[in-house]
Short mmCIF file of C-alpha atoms in Angstrom, two decimals:
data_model
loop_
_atom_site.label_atom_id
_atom_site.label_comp_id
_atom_site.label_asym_id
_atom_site.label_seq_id
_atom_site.Cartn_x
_atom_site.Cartn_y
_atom_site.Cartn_z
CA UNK A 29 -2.62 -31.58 3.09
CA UNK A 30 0.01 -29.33 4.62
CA UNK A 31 -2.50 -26.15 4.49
CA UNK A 32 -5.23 -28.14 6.50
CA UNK A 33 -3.01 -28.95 9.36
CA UNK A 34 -1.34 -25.73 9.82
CA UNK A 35 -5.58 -24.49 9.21
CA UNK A 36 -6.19 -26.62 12.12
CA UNK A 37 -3.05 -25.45 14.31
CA UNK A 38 -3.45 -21.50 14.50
CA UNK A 39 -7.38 -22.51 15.00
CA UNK A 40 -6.14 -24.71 18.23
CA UNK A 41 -4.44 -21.21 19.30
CA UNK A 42 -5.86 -20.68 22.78
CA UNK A 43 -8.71 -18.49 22.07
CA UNK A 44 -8.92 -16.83 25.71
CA UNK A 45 -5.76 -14.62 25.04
CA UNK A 46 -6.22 -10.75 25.67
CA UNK A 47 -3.81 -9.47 22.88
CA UNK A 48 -4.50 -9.60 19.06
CA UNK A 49 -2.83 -12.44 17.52
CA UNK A 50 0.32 -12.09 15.96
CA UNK A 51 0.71 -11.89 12.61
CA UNK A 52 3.51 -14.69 10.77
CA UNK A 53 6.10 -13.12 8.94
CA UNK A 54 7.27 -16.45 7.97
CA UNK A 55 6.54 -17.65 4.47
CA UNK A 56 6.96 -21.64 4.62
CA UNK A 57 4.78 -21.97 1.09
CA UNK A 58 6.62 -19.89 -0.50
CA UNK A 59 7.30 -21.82 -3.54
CA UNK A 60 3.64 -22.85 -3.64
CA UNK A 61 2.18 -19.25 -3.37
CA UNK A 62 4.65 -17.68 -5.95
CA UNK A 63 2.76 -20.23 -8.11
CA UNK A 64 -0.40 -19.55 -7.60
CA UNK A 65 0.50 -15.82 -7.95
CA UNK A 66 1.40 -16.12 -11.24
CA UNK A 67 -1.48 -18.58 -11.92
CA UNK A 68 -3.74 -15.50 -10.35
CA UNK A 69 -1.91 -13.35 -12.72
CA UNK A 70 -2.32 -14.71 -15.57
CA UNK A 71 -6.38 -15.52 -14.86
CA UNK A 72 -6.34 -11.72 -14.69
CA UNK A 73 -4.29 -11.01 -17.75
CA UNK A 74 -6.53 -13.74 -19.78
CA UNK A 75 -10.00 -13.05 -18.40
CA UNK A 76 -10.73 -10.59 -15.76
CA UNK A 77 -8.75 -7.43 -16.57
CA UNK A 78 -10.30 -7.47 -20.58
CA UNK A 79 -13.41 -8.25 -18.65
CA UNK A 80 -12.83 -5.34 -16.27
CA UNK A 81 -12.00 -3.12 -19.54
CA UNK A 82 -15.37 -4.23 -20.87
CA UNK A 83 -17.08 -3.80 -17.74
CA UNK A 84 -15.65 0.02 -17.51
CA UNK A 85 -16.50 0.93 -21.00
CA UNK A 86 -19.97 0.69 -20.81
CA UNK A 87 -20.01 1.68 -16.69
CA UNK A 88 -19.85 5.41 -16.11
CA UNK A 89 -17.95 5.78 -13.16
CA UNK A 90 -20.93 7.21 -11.30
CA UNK A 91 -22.45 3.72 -11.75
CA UNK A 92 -19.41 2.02 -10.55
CA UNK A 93 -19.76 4.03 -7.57
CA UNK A 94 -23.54 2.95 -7.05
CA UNK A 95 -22.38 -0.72 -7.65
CA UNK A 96 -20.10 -0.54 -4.82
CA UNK A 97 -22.10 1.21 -2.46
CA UNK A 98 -25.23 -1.24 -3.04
CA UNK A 99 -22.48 -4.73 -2.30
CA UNK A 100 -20.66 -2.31 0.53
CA UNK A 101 -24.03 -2.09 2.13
CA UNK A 102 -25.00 -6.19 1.75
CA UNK A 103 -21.74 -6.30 3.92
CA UNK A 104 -22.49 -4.36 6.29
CA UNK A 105 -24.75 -7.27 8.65
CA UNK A 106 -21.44 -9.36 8.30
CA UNK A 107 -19.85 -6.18 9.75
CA UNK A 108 -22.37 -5.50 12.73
CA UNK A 109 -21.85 -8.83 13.48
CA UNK A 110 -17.90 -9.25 13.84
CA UNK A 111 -18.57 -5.56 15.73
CA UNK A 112 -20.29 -7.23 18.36
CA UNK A 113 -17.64 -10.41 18.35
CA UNK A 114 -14.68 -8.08 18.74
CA UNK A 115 -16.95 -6.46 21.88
CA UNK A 116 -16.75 -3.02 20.21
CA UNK A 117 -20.52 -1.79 20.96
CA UNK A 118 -19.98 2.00 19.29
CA UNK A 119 -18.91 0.61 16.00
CA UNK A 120 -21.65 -2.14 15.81
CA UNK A 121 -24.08 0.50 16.41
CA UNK A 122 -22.66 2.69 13.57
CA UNK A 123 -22.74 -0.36 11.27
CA UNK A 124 -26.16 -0.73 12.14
CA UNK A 125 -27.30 2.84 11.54
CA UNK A 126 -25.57 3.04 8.66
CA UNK A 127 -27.33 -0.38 7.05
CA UNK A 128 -30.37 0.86 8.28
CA UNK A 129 -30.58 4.57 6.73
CA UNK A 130 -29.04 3.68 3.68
CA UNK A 131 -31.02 0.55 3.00
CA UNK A 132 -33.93 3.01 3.19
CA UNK A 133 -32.98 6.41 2.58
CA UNK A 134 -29.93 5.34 0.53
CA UNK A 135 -32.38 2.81 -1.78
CA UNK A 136 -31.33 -0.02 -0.72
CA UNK A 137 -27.53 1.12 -0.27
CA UNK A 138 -27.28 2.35 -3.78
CA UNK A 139 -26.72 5.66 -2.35
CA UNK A 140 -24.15 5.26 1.04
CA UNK A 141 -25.65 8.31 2.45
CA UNK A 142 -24.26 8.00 5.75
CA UNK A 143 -20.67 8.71 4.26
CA UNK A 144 -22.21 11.68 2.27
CA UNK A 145 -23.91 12.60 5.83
CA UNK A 146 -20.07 12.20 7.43
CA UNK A 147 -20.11 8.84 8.77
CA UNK A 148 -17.82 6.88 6.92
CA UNK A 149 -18.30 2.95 7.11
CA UNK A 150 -15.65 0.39 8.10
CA UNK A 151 -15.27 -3.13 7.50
CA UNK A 152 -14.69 -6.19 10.19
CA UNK A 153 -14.53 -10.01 8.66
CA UNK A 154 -14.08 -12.89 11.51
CA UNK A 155 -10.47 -13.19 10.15
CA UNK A 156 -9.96 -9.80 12.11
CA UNK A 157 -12.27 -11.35 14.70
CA UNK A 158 -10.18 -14.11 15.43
CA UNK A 159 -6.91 -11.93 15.18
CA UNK A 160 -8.87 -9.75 18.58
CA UNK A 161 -9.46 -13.39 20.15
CA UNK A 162 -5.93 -14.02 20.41
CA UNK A 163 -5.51 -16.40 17.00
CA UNK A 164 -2.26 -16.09 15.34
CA UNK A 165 -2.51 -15.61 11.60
CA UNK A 166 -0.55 -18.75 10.94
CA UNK A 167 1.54 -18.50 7.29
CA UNK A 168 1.00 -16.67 4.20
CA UNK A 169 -0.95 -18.08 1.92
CA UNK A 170 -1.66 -17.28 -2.03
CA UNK A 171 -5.17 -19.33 -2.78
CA UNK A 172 -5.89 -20.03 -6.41
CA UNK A 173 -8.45 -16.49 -7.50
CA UNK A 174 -8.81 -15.22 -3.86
CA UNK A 175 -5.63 -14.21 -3.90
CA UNK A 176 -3.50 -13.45 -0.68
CA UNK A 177 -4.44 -15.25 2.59
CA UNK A 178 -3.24 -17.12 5.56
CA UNK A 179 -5.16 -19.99 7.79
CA UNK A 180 -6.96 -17.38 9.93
CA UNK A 181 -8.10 -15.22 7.49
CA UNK A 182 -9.12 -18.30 5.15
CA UNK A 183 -11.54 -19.40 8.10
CA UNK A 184 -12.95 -15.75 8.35
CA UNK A 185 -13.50 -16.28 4.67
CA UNK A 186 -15.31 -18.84 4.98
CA UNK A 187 -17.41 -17.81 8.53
CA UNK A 188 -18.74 -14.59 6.32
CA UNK A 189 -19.42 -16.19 3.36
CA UNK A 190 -21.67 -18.61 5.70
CA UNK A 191 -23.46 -15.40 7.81
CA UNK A 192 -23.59 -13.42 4.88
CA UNK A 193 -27.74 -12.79 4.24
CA UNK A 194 -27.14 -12.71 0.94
CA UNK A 195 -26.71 -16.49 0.62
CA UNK A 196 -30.47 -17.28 2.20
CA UNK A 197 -32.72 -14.42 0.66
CA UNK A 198 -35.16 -15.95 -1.57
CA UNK A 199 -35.66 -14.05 -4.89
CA UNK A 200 -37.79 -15.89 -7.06
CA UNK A 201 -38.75 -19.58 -4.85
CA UNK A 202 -37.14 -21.18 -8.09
CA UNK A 203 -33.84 -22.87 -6.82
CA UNK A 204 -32.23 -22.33 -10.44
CA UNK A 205 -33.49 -18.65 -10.53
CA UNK A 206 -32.19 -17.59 -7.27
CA UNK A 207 -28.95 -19.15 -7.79
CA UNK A 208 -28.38 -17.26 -11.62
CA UNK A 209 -29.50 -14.25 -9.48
CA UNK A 210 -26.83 -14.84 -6.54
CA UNK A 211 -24.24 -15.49 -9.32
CA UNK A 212 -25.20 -12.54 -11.48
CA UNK A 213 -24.30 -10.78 -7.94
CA UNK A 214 -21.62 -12.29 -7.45
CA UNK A 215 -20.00 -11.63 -11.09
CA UNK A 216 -20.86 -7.98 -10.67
CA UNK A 217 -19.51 -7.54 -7.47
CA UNK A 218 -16.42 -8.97 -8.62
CA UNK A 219 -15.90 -6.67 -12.29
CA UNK A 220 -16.97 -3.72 -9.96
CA UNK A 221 -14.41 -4.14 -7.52
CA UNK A 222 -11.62 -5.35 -10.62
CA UNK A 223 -12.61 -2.35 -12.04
CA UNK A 224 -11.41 -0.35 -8.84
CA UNK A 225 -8.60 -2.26 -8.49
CA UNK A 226 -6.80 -1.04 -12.10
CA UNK A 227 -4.19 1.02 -10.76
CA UNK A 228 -3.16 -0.66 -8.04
CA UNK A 229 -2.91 -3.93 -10.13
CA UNK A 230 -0.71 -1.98 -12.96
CA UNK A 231 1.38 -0.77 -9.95
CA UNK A 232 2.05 -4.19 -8.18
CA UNK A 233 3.31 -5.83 -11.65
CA UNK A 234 5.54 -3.11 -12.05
CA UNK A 235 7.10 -4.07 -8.38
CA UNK A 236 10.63 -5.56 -8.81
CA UNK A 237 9.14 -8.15 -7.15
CA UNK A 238 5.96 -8.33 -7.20
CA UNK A 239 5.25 -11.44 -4.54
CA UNK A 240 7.71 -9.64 -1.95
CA UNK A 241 5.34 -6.27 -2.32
CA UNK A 242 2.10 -8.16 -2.16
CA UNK A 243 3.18 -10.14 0.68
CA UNK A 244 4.38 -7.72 2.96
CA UNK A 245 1.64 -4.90 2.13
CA UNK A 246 -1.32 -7.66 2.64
CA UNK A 247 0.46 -8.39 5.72
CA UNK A 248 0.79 -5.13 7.24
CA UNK A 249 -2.63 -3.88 6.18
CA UNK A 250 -3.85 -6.70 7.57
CA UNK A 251 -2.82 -5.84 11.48
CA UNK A 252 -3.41 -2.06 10.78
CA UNK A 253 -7.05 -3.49 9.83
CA UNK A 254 -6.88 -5.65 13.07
CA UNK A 255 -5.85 -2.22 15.13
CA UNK A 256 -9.01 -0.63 13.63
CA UNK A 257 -6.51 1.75 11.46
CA UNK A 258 -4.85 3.14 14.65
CA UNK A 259 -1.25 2.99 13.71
CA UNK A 260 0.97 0.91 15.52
CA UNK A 261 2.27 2.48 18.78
CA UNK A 262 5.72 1.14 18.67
CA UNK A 263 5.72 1.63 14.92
CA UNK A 264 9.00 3.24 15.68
CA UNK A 265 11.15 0.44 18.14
CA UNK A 266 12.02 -1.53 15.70
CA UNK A 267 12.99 0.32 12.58
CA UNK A 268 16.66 -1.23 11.12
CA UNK A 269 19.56 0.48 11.74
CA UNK A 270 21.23 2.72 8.46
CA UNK A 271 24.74 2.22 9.38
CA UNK A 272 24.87 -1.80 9.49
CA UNK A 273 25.72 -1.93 5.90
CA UNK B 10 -8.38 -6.82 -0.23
CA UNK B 11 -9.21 -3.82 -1.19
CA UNK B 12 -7.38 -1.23 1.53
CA UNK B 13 -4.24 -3.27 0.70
CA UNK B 14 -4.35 -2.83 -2.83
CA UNK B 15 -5.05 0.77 -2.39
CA UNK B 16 -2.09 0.54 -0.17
CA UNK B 17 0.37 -0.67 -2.92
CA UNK B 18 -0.92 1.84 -4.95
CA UNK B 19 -0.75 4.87 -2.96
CA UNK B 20 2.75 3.92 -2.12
CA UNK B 21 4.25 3.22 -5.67
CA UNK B 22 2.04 6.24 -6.63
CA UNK B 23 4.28 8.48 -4.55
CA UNK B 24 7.64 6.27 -4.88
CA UNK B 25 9.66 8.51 -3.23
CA UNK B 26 -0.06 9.31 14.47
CA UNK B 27 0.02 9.77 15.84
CA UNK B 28 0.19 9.00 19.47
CA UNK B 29 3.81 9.22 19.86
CA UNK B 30 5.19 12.11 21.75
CA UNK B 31 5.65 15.44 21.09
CA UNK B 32 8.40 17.42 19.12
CA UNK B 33 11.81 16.73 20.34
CA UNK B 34 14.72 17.64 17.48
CA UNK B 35 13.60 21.07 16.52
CA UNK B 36 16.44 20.88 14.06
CA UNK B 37 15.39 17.81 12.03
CA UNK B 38 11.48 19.30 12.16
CA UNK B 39 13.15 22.28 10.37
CA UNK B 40 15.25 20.43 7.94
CA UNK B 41 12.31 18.97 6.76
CA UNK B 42 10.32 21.82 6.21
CA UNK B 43 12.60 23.73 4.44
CA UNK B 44 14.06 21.17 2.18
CA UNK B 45 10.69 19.38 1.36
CA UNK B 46 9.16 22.60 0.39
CA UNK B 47 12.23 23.81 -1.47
CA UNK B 48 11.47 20.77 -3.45
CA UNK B 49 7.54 21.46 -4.02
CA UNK B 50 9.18 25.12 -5.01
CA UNK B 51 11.10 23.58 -7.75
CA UNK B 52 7.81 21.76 -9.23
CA UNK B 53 6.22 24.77 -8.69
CA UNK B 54 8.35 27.47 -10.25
CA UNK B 55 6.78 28.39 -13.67
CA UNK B 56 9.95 29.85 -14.86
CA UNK B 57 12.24 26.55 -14.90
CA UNK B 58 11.95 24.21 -18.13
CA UNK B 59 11.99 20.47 -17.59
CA UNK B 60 15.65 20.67 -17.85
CA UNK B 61 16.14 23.54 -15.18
CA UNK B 62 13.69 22.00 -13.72
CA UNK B 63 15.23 18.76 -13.46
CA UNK B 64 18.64 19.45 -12.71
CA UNK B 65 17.81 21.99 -9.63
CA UNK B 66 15.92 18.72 -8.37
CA UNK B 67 18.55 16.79 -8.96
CA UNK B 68 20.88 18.80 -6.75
CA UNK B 69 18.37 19.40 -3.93
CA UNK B 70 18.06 15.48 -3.60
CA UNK B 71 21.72 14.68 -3.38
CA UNK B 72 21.67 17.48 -0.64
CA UNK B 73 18.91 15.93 0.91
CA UNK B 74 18.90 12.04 0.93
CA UNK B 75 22.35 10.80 1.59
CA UNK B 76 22.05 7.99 -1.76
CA UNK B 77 24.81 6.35 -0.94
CA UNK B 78 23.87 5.10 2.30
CA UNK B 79 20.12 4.52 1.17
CA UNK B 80 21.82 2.28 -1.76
CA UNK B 81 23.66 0.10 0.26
CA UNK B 82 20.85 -0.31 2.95
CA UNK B 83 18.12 -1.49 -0.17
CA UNK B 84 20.61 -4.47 -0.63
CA UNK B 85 21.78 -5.52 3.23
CA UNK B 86 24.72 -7.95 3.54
CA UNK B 87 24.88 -7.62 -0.46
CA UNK B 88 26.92 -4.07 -0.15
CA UNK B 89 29.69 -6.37 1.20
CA UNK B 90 29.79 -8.82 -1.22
CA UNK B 91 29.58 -7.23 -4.15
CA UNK B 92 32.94 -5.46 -6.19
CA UNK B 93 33.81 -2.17 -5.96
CA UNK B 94 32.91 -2.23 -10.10
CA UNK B 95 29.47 -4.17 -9.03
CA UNK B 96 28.22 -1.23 -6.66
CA UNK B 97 30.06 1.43 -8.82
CA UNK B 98 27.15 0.20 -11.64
CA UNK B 99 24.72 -0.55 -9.34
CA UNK B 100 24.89 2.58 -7.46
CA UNK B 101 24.77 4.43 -10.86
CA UNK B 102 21.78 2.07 -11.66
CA UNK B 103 19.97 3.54 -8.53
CA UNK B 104 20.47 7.10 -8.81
CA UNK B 105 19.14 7.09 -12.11
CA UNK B 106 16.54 4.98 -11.05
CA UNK B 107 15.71 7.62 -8.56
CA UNK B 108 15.72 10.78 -10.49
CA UNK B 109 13.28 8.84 -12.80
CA UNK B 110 11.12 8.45 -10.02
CA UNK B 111 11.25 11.70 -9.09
CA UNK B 112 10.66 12.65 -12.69
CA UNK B 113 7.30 10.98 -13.18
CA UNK B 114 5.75 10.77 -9.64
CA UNK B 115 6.61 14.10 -7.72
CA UNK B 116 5.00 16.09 -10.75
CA UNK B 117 1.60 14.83 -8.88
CA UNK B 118 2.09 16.88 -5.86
CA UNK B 119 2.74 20.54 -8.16
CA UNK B 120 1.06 23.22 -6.28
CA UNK B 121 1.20 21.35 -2.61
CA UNK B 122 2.41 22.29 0.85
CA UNK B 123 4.14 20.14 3.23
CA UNK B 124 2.96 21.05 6.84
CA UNK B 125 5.26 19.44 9.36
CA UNK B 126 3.36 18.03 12.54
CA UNK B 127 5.65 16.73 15.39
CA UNK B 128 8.43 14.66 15.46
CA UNK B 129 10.35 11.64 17.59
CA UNK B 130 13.65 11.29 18.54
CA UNK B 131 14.84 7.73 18.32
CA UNK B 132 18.16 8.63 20.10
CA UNK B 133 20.45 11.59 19.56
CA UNK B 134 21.19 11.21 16.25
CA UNK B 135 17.87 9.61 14.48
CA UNK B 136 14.58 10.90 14.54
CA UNK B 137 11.46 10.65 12.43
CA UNK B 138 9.50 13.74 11.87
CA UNK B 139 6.00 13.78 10.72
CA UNK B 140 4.35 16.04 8.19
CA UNK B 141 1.00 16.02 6.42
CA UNK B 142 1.02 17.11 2.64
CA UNK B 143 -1.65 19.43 1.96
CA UNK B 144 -3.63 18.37 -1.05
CA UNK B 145 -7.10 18.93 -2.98
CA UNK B 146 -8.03 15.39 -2.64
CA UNK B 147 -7.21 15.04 1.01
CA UNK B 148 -4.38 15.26 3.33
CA UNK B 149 -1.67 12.34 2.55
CA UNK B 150 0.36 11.75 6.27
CA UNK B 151 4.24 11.42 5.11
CA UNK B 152 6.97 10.37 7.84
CA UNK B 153 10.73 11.28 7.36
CA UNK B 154 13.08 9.08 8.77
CA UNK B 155 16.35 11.71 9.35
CA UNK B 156 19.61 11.26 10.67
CA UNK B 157 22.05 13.67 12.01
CA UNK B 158 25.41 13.11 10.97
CA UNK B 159 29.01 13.32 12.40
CA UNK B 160 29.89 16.46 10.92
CA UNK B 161 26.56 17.76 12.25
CA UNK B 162 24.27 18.07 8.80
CA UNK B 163 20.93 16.14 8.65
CA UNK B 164 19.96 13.78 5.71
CA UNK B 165 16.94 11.99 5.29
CA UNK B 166 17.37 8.15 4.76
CA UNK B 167 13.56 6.75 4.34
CA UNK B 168 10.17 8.13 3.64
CA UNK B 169 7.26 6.21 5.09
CA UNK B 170 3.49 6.69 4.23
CA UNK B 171 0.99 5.94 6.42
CA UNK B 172 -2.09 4.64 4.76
CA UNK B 173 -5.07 3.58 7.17
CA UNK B 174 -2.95 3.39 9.62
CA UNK B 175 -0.04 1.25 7.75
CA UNK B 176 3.05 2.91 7.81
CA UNK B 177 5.10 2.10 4.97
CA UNK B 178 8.50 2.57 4.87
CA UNK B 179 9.65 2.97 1.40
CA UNK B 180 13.14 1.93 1.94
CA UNK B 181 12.41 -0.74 3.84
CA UNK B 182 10.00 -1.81 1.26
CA UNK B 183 12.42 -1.67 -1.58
CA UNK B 184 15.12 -3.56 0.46
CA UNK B 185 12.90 -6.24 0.98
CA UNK B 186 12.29 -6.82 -2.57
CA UNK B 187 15.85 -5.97 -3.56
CA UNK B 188 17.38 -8.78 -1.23
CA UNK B 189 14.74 -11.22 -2.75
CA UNK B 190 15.88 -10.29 -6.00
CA UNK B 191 19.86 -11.13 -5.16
CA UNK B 192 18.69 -13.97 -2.80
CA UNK B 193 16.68 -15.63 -5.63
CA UNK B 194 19.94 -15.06 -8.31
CA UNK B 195 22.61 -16.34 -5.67
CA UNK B 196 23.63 -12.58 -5.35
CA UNK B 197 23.96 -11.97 -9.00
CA UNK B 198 24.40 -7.89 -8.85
CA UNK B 199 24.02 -7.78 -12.80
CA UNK B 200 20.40 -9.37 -12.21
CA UNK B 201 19.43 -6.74 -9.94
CA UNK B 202 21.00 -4.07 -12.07
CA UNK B 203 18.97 -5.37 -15.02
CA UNK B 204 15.71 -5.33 -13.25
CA UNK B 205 16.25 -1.70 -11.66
CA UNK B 206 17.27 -0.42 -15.30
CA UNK B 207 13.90 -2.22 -16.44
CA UNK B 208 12.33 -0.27 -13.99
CA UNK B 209 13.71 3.62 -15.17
CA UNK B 210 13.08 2.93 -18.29
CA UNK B 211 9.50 2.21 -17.53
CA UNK B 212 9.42 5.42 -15.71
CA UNK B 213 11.46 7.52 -18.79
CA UNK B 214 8.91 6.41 -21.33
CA UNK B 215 6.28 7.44 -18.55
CA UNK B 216 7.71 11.14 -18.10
CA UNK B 217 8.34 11.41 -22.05
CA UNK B 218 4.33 10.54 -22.50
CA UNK B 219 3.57 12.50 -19.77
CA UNK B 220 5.68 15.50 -21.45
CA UNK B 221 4.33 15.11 -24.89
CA UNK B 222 0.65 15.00 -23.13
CA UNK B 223 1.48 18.36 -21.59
CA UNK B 224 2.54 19.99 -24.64
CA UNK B 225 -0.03 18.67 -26.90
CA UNK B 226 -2.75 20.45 -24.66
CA UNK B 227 -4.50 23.19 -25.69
CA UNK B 228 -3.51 26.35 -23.66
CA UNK B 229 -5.94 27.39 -21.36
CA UNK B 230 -7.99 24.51 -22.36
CA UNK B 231 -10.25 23.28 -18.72
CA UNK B 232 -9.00 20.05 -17.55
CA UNK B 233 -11.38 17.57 -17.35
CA UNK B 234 -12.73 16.59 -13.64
CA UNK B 235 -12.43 13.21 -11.58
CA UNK B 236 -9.86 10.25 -12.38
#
């Protein structure tokens, strides 16, 4: 398959490279990922947004908040750890501080008390990882319910789902148990953050085009993510000219 | 997945860093402040109805933006292919489209300042000034793009947000979809037409809820807290 190879090409990037890698701007799938857009979009017209609706109804938005601090704070390990890849020593140690306090003081991250204390949290997948190793993104990609993507980030995906802690922590010693408990996680996780995600997915449908807006925004977050939310410094070389048209 | 959706949001939501160096068009810096915040007056004069009210914003935006030149810059090589008719209709398409926008986004910002912060010069005749809008739930940064022109007035041509540290350029946004649009339609300027009148009247029925909401309140009722 066409993904797999191109997967395998940005991944045969030389990985010794000083810079971030570059995000593609290019969009060779684009047929296939305007598909599975509006495959995404209808799942979440069908299913997830009456489930969302649901979910909200009976969730007081103080709970929702709760929700997301307790799975914010089972990703925060992932986080130390793609700290200490990127070689950014401060912000592991601020990941770990905050997953140790508000595992304890916070009740086991139900409460992020760090951000109440001032210290807000920040998050770091190996997608970003490999972006500050020098791996170029490779092309955009729309996967079937995770949504927007491209080769690197699909790896990352994959690299934190596999580190995650959550995957090994034995709940009951029943196989069957612990895995309706790690999917009852992972179904909450998922209405809590639809849930969140209301406005913003009323918003992009009402986008003239709604693939172009996705696209470029999950593009561009992306590398401001990569540049730890510094903004660009030549943010301001290449803006178009006004009198070309 | 998450800051990017916020993103979108944040940026529709208003529809309209900074380690670069310091002030350098004192002029532009001052165009911005005064104009912006003769805007923010306009929401925030209690003695203009939504008609006064809309009209006075009306006129301060065509003194403001230059529309014309924003218009043909959302659709790129398409200005010079469509007919004089095409972008007669299309341009009338897009200032409507605009006011709308105005209409039922800016109403948000009521009661806010616009603090200007520094500014760059691209060159002598284009710089981008940055200002922070003061408001309750935290400061939003907002970048003008401004351009001084021949007969030496200043107009602003783009508006860019920047959202954890994403600048968004809202023009530049919009031409990107608008090109897809006429790219997708082999140039078809009715298509594009259709789909921005779509969009206003979206935004009409919006601001006419919005309107009816405000009147059915009860006076000096206590608006409810959080989202």
């Amino acid at each position: 398959m066409k993904i797999f190879s191109v997967l395998a090409l940005a991944l045969s990037v030389a990985a010794c490279a000083t810079s971030p890698g570059q995000t593609s701007r290019e969009d060779p799938y684009e047929d296939f990922n305007r598909s599975m857009l509006e495959f995404n979009l209808a799942v979440d017209d069908a299913v997830l947004e009456p489930a969302s609706q649901a979910y909200t109804a009976v969730t007081p938005r103080w709970g929702r908040d709760r929700v997301a601090d307790f799975f914010g704070n089972l990703g925060e390990p992932v986080t130390f750890v793609n700290d200490v890849l990127q070689g950014e020593p401060d912000r592991a140690a601020e990941t770990g501080i905050r997953f140790v306090v508000n595992s304890t003081v916070g009740l086991a991250g139900i409460f992020d008390v760090m951000r109440f204390g001032g210290m807000e949290g920040h998050d770091e997948d190996f997608g970003q990882t490999l972006a500050v190793w020098g791996v170029d993104s490779g092309p955009y990609l729309v996967m079937p319910l995770l949504g927007s993507t491209n080769p690197r980030d699909l790896v990352g995906f994959g690299v934190d789902r596999a580190m995650s802690p959550t995957n090994y922590v034995v709940y009951s010693g029943d196989d069957d148990e612990d895995l309706a408990i790690r999917s009852g996680m992972v179904i909450l996780n998922g209405l809590n953050a639809r849930s969140r995600a209301q406005t913003a997915i009323e918003t992009l449908r009402e986008q003239p085009e709604p693939y172009i807006a996705l696209r470029r925004t999950y593009t561009s977050q992306r590398d401001a993510e990569i540049r730890n939310g510094q903004t660009d410094p030549n943010a301001y070389q290449d803006l178009p000219d006004f009198d070309d048209f | 997945m998450a800051h990017f959706i916020k993103t979108i949001a944040i940026a529709a939501g208003v529809a309209l860093a900074t380690g670069f160096s310091a002030a350098a068009d004192q002029a532009s810096e001052n165009y911005v402040r005064v104009n912006a915040n003769a805007a923010l007056d306009t929401l925030n004069n209690p003695e203009l109805d939504a008609d006064d009210r809309r009209a006075e914003f009306q006129a301060l935006m065509n003194r403001f933006t230059d529309l014309e030149r924003v218009s043909r810059f959302v659709i790129g090589r398409y200005a010079r292919t469509f007919s004089d008719a095409e972008f007669e209709s299309y341009l009338t398409a897009y200032s409507r489209y605009g006011l709308a926008t105005y209409e039922a986004e800016l109403d948000k910002y009521r009661g806010e300042e616009i603090e200007v912060t520094g500014s760059t010069d691209r060159n002598d005749s284009d710089s981008v000034v940055e200002t922070v809008v003061r408001r309750a739930s935290g400061d939003l940064p907002v970048r003008w793009r401004v351009l001084k022109m021949d007969d030496g007035n200043y107009q602003v041509v783009d508006v860019a947000l920047e959202i954890d540290g994403n600048l968004l350029w809202l023009a530049i946004e919009q031409r990107a979809q608008f090109i897809a649009i006429l790219d997708r339609s082999n140039g078809d300027a009715q298509e594009l037409i259709n789909t921005i009148n779509g969009m206003t009247a979206r935004l009409e029925a919006r601001a006419v809820a919005q309107r009816t909401d405000a009147s059915n309140a009860i006076p000096g009722a206590t608006p409810q807290s959080g989202r």
